[in-house]
Coordinates of C-alpha atoms and ligand atoms in Angstrom, one line a residue:
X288 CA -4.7 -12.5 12.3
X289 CA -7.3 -14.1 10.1
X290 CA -6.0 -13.6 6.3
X291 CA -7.0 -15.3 2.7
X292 CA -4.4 -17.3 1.3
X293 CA -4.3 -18.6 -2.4
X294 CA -4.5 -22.2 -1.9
X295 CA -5.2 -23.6 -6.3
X296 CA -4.3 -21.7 -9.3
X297 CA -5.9 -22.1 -12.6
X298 CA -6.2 -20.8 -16.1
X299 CA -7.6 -21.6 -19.2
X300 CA -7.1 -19.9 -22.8
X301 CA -8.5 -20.9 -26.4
X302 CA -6.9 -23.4 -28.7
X303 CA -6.4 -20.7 -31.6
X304 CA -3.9 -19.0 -31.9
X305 CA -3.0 -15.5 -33.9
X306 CA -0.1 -14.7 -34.9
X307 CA 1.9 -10.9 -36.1
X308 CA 2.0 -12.7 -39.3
X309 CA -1.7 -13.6 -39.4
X310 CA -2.0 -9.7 -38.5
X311 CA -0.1 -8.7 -41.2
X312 CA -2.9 -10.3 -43.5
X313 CA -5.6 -8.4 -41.7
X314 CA -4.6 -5.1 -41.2
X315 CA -1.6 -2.5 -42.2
X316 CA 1.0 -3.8 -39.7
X317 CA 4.3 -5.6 -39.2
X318 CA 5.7 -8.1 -36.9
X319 CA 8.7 -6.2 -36.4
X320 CA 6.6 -3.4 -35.3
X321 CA 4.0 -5.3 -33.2
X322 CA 7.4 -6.9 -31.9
X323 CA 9.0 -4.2 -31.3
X324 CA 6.3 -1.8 -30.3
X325 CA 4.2 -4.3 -27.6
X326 CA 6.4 -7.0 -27.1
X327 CA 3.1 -9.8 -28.5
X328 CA 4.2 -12.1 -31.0
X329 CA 0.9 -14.0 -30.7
X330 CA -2.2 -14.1 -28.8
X331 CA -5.0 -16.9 -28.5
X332 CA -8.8 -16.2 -30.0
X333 CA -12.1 -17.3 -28.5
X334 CA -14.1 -19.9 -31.5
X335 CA -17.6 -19.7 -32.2
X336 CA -19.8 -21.5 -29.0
X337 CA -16.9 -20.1 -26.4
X338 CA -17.5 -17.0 -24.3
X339 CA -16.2 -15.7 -21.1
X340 CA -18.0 -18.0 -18.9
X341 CA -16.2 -20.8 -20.5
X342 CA -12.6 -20.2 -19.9
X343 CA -13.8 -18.6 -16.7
X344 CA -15.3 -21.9 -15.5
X345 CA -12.4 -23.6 -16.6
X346 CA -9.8 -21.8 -15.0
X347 CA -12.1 -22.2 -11.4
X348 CA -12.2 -25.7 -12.0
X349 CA -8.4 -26.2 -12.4
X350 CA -7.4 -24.0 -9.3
X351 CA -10.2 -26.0 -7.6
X352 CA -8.6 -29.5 -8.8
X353 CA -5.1 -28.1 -7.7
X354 CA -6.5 -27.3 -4.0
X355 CA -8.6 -30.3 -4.0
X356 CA -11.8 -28.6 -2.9
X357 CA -15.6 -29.3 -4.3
X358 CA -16.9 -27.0 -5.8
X359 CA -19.8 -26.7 -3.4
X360 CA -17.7 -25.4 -0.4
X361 CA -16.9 -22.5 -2.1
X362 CA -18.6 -19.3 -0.6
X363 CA -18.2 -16.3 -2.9
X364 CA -17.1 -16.2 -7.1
X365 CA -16.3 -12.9 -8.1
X366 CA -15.4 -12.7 -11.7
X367 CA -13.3 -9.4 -12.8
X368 CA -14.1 -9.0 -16.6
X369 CA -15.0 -6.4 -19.0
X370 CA -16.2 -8.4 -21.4
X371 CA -19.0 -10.7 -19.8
X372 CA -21.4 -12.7 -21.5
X373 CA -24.3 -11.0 -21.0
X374 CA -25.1 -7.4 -19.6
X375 CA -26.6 -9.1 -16.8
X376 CA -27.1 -12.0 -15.6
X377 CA -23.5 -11.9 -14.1
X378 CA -20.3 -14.2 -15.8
X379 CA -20.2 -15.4 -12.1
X380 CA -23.8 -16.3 -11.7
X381 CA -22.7 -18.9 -15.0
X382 CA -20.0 -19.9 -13.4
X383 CA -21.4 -20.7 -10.3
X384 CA -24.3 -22.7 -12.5
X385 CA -21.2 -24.7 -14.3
X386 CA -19.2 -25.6 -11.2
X387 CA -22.6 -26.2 -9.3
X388 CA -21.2 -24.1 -6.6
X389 CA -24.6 -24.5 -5.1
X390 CA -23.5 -22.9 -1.9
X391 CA -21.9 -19.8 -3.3
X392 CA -22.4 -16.1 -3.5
X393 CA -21.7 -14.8 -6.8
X394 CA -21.2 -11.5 -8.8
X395 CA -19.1 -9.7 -11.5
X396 CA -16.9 -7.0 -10.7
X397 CA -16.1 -4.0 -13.5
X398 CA -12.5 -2.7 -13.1
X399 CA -11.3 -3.0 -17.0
X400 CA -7.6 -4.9 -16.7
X401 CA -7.4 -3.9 -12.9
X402 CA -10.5 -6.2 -12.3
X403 CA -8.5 -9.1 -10.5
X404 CA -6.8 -7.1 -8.3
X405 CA -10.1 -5.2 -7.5
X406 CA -11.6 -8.5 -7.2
X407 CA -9.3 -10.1 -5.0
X408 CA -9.1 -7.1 -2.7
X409 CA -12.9 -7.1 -2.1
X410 CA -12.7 -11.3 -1.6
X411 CA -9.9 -11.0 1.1
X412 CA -12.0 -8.8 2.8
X413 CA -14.9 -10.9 3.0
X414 CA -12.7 -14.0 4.1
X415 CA -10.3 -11.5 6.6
X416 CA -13.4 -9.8 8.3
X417 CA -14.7 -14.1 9.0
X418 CA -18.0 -13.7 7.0
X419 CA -16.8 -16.5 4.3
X420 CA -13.9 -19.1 4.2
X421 CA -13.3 -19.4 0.6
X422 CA -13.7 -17.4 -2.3
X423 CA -13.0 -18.3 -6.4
X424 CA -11.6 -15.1 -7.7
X425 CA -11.2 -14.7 -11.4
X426 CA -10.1 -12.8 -14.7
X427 CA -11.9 -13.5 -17.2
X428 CA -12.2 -11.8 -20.9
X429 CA -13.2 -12.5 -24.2
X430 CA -11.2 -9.2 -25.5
X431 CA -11.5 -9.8 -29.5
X432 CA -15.2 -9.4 -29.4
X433 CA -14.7 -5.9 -27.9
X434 CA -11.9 -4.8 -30.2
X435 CA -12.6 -3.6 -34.1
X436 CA -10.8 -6.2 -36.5
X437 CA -9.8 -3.0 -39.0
X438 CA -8.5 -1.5 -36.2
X439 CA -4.4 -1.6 -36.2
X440 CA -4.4 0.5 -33.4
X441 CA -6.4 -1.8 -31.3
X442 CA -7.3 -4.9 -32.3
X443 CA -3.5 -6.8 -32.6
X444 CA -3.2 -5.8 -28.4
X445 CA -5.5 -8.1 -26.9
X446 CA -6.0 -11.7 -26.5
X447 CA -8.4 -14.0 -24.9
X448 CA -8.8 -16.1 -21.9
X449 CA -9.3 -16.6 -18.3
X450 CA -7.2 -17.2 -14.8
X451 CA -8.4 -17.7 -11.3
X452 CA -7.4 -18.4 -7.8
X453 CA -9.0 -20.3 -5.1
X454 CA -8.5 -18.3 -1.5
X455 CA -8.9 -19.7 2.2
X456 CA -9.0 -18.6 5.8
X457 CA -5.4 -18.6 7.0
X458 CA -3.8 -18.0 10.2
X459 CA -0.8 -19.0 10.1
X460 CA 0.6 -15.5 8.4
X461 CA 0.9 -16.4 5.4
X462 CA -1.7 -15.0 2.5
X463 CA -2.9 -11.6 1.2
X464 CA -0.8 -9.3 3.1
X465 CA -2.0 -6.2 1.7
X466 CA -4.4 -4.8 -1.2
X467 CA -3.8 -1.4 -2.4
X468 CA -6.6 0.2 -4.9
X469 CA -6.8 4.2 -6.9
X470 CA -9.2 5.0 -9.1
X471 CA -9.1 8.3 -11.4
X472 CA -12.3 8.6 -13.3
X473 CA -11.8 12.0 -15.0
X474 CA -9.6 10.1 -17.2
X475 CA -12.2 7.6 -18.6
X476 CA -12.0 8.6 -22.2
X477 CA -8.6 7.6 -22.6
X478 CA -9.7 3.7 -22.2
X479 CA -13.2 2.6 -22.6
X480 CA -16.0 0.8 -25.1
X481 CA -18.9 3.6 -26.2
X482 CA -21.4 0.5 -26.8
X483 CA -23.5 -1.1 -25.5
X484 CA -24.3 0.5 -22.5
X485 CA -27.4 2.8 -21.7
X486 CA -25.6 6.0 -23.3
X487 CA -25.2 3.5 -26.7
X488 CA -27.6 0.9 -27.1
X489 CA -27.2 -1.9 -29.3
X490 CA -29.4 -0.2 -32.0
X491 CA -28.3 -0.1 -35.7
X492 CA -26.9 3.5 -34.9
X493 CA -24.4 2.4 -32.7
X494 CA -23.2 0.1 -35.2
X495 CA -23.2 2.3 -37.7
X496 CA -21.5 4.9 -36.0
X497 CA -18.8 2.3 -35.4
X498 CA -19.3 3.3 -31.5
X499 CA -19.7 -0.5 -30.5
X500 CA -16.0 -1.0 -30.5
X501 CA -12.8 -0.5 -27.7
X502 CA -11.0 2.7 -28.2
X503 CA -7.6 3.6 -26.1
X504 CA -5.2 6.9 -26.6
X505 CA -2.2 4.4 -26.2
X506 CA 0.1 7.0 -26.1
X507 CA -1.1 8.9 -23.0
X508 CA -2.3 5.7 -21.4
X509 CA 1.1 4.1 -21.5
X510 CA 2.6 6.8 -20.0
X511 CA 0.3 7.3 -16.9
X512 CA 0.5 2.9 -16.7
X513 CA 4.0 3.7 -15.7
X514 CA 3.7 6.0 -13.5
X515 CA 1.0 4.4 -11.8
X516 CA 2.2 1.2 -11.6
X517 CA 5.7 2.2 -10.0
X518 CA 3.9 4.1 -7.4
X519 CA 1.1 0.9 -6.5
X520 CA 3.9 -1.0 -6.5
X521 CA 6.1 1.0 -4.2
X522 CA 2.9 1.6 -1.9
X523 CA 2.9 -2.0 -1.3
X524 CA 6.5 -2.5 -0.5
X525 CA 5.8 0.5 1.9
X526 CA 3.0 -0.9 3.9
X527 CA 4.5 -4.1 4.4
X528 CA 8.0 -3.0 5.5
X529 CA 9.5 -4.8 2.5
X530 CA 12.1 -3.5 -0.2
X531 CA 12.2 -5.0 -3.8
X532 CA 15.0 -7.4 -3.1
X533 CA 12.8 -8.9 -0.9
X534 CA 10.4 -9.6 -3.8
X535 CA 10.0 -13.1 -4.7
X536 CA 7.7 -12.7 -8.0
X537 CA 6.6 -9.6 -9.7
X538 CA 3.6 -10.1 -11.6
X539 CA 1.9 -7.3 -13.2
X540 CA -0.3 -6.7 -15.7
X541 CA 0.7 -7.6 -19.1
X542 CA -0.1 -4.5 -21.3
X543 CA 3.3 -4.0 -23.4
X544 CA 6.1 -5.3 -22.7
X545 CA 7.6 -1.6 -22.8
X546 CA 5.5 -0.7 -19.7
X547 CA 6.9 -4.0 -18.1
X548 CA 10.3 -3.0 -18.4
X549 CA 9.9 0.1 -17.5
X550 CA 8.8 -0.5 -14.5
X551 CA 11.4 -3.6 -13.8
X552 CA 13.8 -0.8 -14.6
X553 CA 12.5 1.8 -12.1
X554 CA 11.8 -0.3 -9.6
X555 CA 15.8 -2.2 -9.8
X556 CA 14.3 -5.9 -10.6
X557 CA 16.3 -8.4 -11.4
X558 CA 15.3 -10.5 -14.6
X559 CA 14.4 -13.5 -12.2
X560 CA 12.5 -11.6 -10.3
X561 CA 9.6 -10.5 -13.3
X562 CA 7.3 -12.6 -14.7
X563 CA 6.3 -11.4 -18.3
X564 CA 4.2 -14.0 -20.6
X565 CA 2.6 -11.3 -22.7
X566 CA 4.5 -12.3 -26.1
X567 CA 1.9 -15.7 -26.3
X568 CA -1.4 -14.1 -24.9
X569 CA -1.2 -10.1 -25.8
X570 CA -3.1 -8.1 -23.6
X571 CA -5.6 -10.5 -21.7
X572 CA -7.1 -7.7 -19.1
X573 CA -8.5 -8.6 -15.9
X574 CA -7.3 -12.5 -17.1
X575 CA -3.7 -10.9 -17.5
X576 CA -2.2 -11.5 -13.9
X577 CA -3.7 -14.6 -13.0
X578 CA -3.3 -16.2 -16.0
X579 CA 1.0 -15.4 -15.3
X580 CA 0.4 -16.4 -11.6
X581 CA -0.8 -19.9 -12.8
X582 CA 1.9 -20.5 -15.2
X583 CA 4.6 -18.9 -12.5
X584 CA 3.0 -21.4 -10.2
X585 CA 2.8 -24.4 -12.2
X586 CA 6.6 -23.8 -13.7
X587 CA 7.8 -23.7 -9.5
X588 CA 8.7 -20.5 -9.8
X589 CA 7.0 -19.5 -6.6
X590 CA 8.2 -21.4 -3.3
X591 CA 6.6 -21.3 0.0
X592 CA 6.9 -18.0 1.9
X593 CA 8.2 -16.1 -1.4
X594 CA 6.5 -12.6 -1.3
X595 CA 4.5 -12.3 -4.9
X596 CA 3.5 -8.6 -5.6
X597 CA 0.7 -8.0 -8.5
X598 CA 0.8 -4.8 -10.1
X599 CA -2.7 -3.8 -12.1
X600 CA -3.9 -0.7 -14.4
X601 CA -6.3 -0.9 -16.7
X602 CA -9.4 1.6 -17.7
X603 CA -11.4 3.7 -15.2
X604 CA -8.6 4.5 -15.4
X605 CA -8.3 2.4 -12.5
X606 CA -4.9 0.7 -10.7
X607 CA -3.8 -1.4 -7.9
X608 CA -1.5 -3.9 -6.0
X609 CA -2.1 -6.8 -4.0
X610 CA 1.2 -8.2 -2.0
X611 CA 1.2 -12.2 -1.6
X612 CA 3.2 -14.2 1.3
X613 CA 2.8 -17.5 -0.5
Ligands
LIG65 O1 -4.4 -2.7 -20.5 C1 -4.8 -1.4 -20.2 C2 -3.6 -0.5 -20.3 N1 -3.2 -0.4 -21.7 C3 -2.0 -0.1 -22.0 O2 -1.2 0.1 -21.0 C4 -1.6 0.2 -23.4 C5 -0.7 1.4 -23.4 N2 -0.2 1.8 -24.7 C6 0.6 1.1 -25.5 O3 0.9 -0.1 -25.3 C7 1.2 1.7 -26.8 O4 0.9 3.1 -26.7 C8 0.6 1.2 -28.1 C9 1.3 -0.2 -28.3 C10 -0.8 1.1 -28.1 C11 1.1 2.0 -29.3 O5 2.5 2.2 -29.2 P1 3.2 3.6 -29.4 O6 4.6 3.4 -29.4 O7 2.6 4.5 -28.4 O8 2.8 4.0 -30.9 P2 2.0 5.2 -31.4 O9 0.5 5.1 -31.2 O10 2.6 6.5 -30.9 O11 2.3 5.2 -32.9 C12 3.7 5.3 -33.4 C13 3.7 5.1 -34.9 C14 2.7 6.0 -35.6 O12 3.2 6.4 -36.9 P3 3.9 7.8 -37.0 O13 2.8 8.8 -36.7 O14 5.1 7.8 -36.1 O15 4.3 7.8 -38.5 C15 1.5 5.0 -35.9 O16 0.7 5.4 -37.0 O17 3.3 3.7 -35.3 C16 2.2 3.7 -36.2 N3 1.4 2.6 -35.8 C17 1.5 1.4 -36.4 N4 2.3 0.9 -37.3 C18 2.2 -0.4 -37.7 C19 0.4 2.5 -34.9 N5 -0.2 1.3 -34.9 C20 0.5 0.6 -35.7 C21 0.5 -0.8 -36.1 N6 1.3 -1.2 -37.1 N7 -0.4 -1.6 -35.6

């Protein structure tokens, strides 16, 4: 059976970094609260003259570098980001420019902090139906350009960044085993930026009505993340006739570290057995897992054959899994 298998890893976040206690300055919060509430002690923040194309680019190259592939055998780039540069042309199209990926088919993908795993579903299926042998998939998100900086319910969440993997036809059965996506999209006022789309354009209304920034009920979200991500997860142990002691890696989004443990809890993890990263970064979205898989991966915590389960949910509300024989 013709599968995709993850053959580089690669991420990419900015240089700055901001801390609780730079938070503390800006807005009416606490470390001991952020700490205690999220898990984030510190998250890294995109300069002037960086965007999402740039740590998106970045992150391609290194998983390129790792497989040892040119850039201009890759077939497909599928960036999953809320937050691209432009409304349109496509983060990947300026990807693809920057890699000269000549050869490549490229295009965004909207999923919020599920886009990865949305991503990576729709890539395996190109490569597993034969139509292309390698794809660049990617998280990518400049998150604290979509957040409001007087915000303290928002704005200390989120980080910046970028992760990516570079797939290839495998038949050796190793590779995406499975790819489990849900969507629920009477719940997209829980999660979701009012501007600037069609139904807000960037006019000076929408910034005066404040409507240009991310807003989240965190409350209700967190409790249907749980939920939602037990059950993805639990689907893909299903399908694949696997229980979680046979787990390798866990790898889910990084939201709040609440969520995380929660579901660790739930589904009887072991501590070696979850990968959590979310106290340096925050909240990095669709970047979230990939960034973790390429630190995982670069630390040796994955070994050949180990079965790596990502776990997504971000706004749509939208959710997934994607199980990995490595
Ligand atoms: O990536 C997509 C998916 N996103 C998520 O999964 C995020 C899910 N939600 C969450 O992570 C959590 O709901 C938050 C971290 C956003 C909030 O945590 P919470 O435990 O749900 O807090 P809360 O909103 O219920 O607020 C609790 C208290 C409130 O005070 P009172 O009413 O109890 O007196 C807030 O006013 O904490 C207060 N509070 C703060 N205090 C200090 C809220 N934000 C802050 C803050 N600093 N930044």
């Amino acid at each position: 059976m013709i599968r995709a298998r993850i053959i580089g890893t690669g991420s990419a976040v900015p240089d700055r970094v901001l801390t609780n206690f730079d938070l503390e300055k800006m807005v009416d919060t606490s470390d001991e609260w952020i700490t205690t509430r999220t898990g984030i002690k510190e998250r890294r923040i995109a300069a002037e003259g960086e965007y999402t194309s740039t740590f998106a680019a970045l992150a391609a190259r290194r998983a390129l570098e790792m497989a040892g592939v040119p850039a201009v055998d890759v077939d497909l780039i599928i960036v999953g980001t809320l937050s691209p540069d432009f409304p349109f042309p496509s983060t990947a199209c300026l990807v693809q420019s920057e890699l000269k990926a000549t050869r490549a088919t490229a295009f965004d993908l909207s999923a919020a902090c599920s886009g990865f795993v949305y991503a990576l579903s729709v890539a395996e299926k190109f490569i597993g139906s034969g139509a292309m042998r390698r794809a660049l998939v990617i998280g990518a998100e400049v998150m604290s350009r979509t957040v409001d900086w007087t915000d303290r319910n928002t704005c200390l969440l989120f980080g910046d960044g970028a992760g990516a993997v570079l797939l290839e036809v495998c038949d050796d059965g190793r590779g995406v085993q499975s790819t489990h996506l849900h969507s629920d999209g009477s719940y997209w006022e829980l999660l979701y930026q009012a501007g600037c789309g069609s139904r807000n354009p960037a006019v000076q209304k929408t910034l005066d009505e404040q409507l240009v920034y991310l807003t989240m009920q965190g409350n209700e979200v967190f409790k249907l993340a749980v939920r939602a991500m037990e059950e993805a997860a639990l689907e893909a142990l299903q399908a694949n006739g696997c229980s979680t002691t046979d787990i390798g890696l866990f790898i889910p989004h990084q939201a709040n570290r609440r969520i995380i443990d929660a579901i660790g809890k739930r589904l009887g993890l072991a501590d070696h057995q979850l990968f959590v990263n979310l106290e340096r970064y925050g909240n990095t979205s669709a970047a979230s897992i990939p960034i973790a898989l390429d630190e995982a991966h670069r630390a040796g915590r994955i070994r050949d054959n180990d079965i790596v389960l990502f776990d997504a949910f971000g706004g749509g509300l939208t959710w997934g899994s994607a199980l990995i024989r490595w």
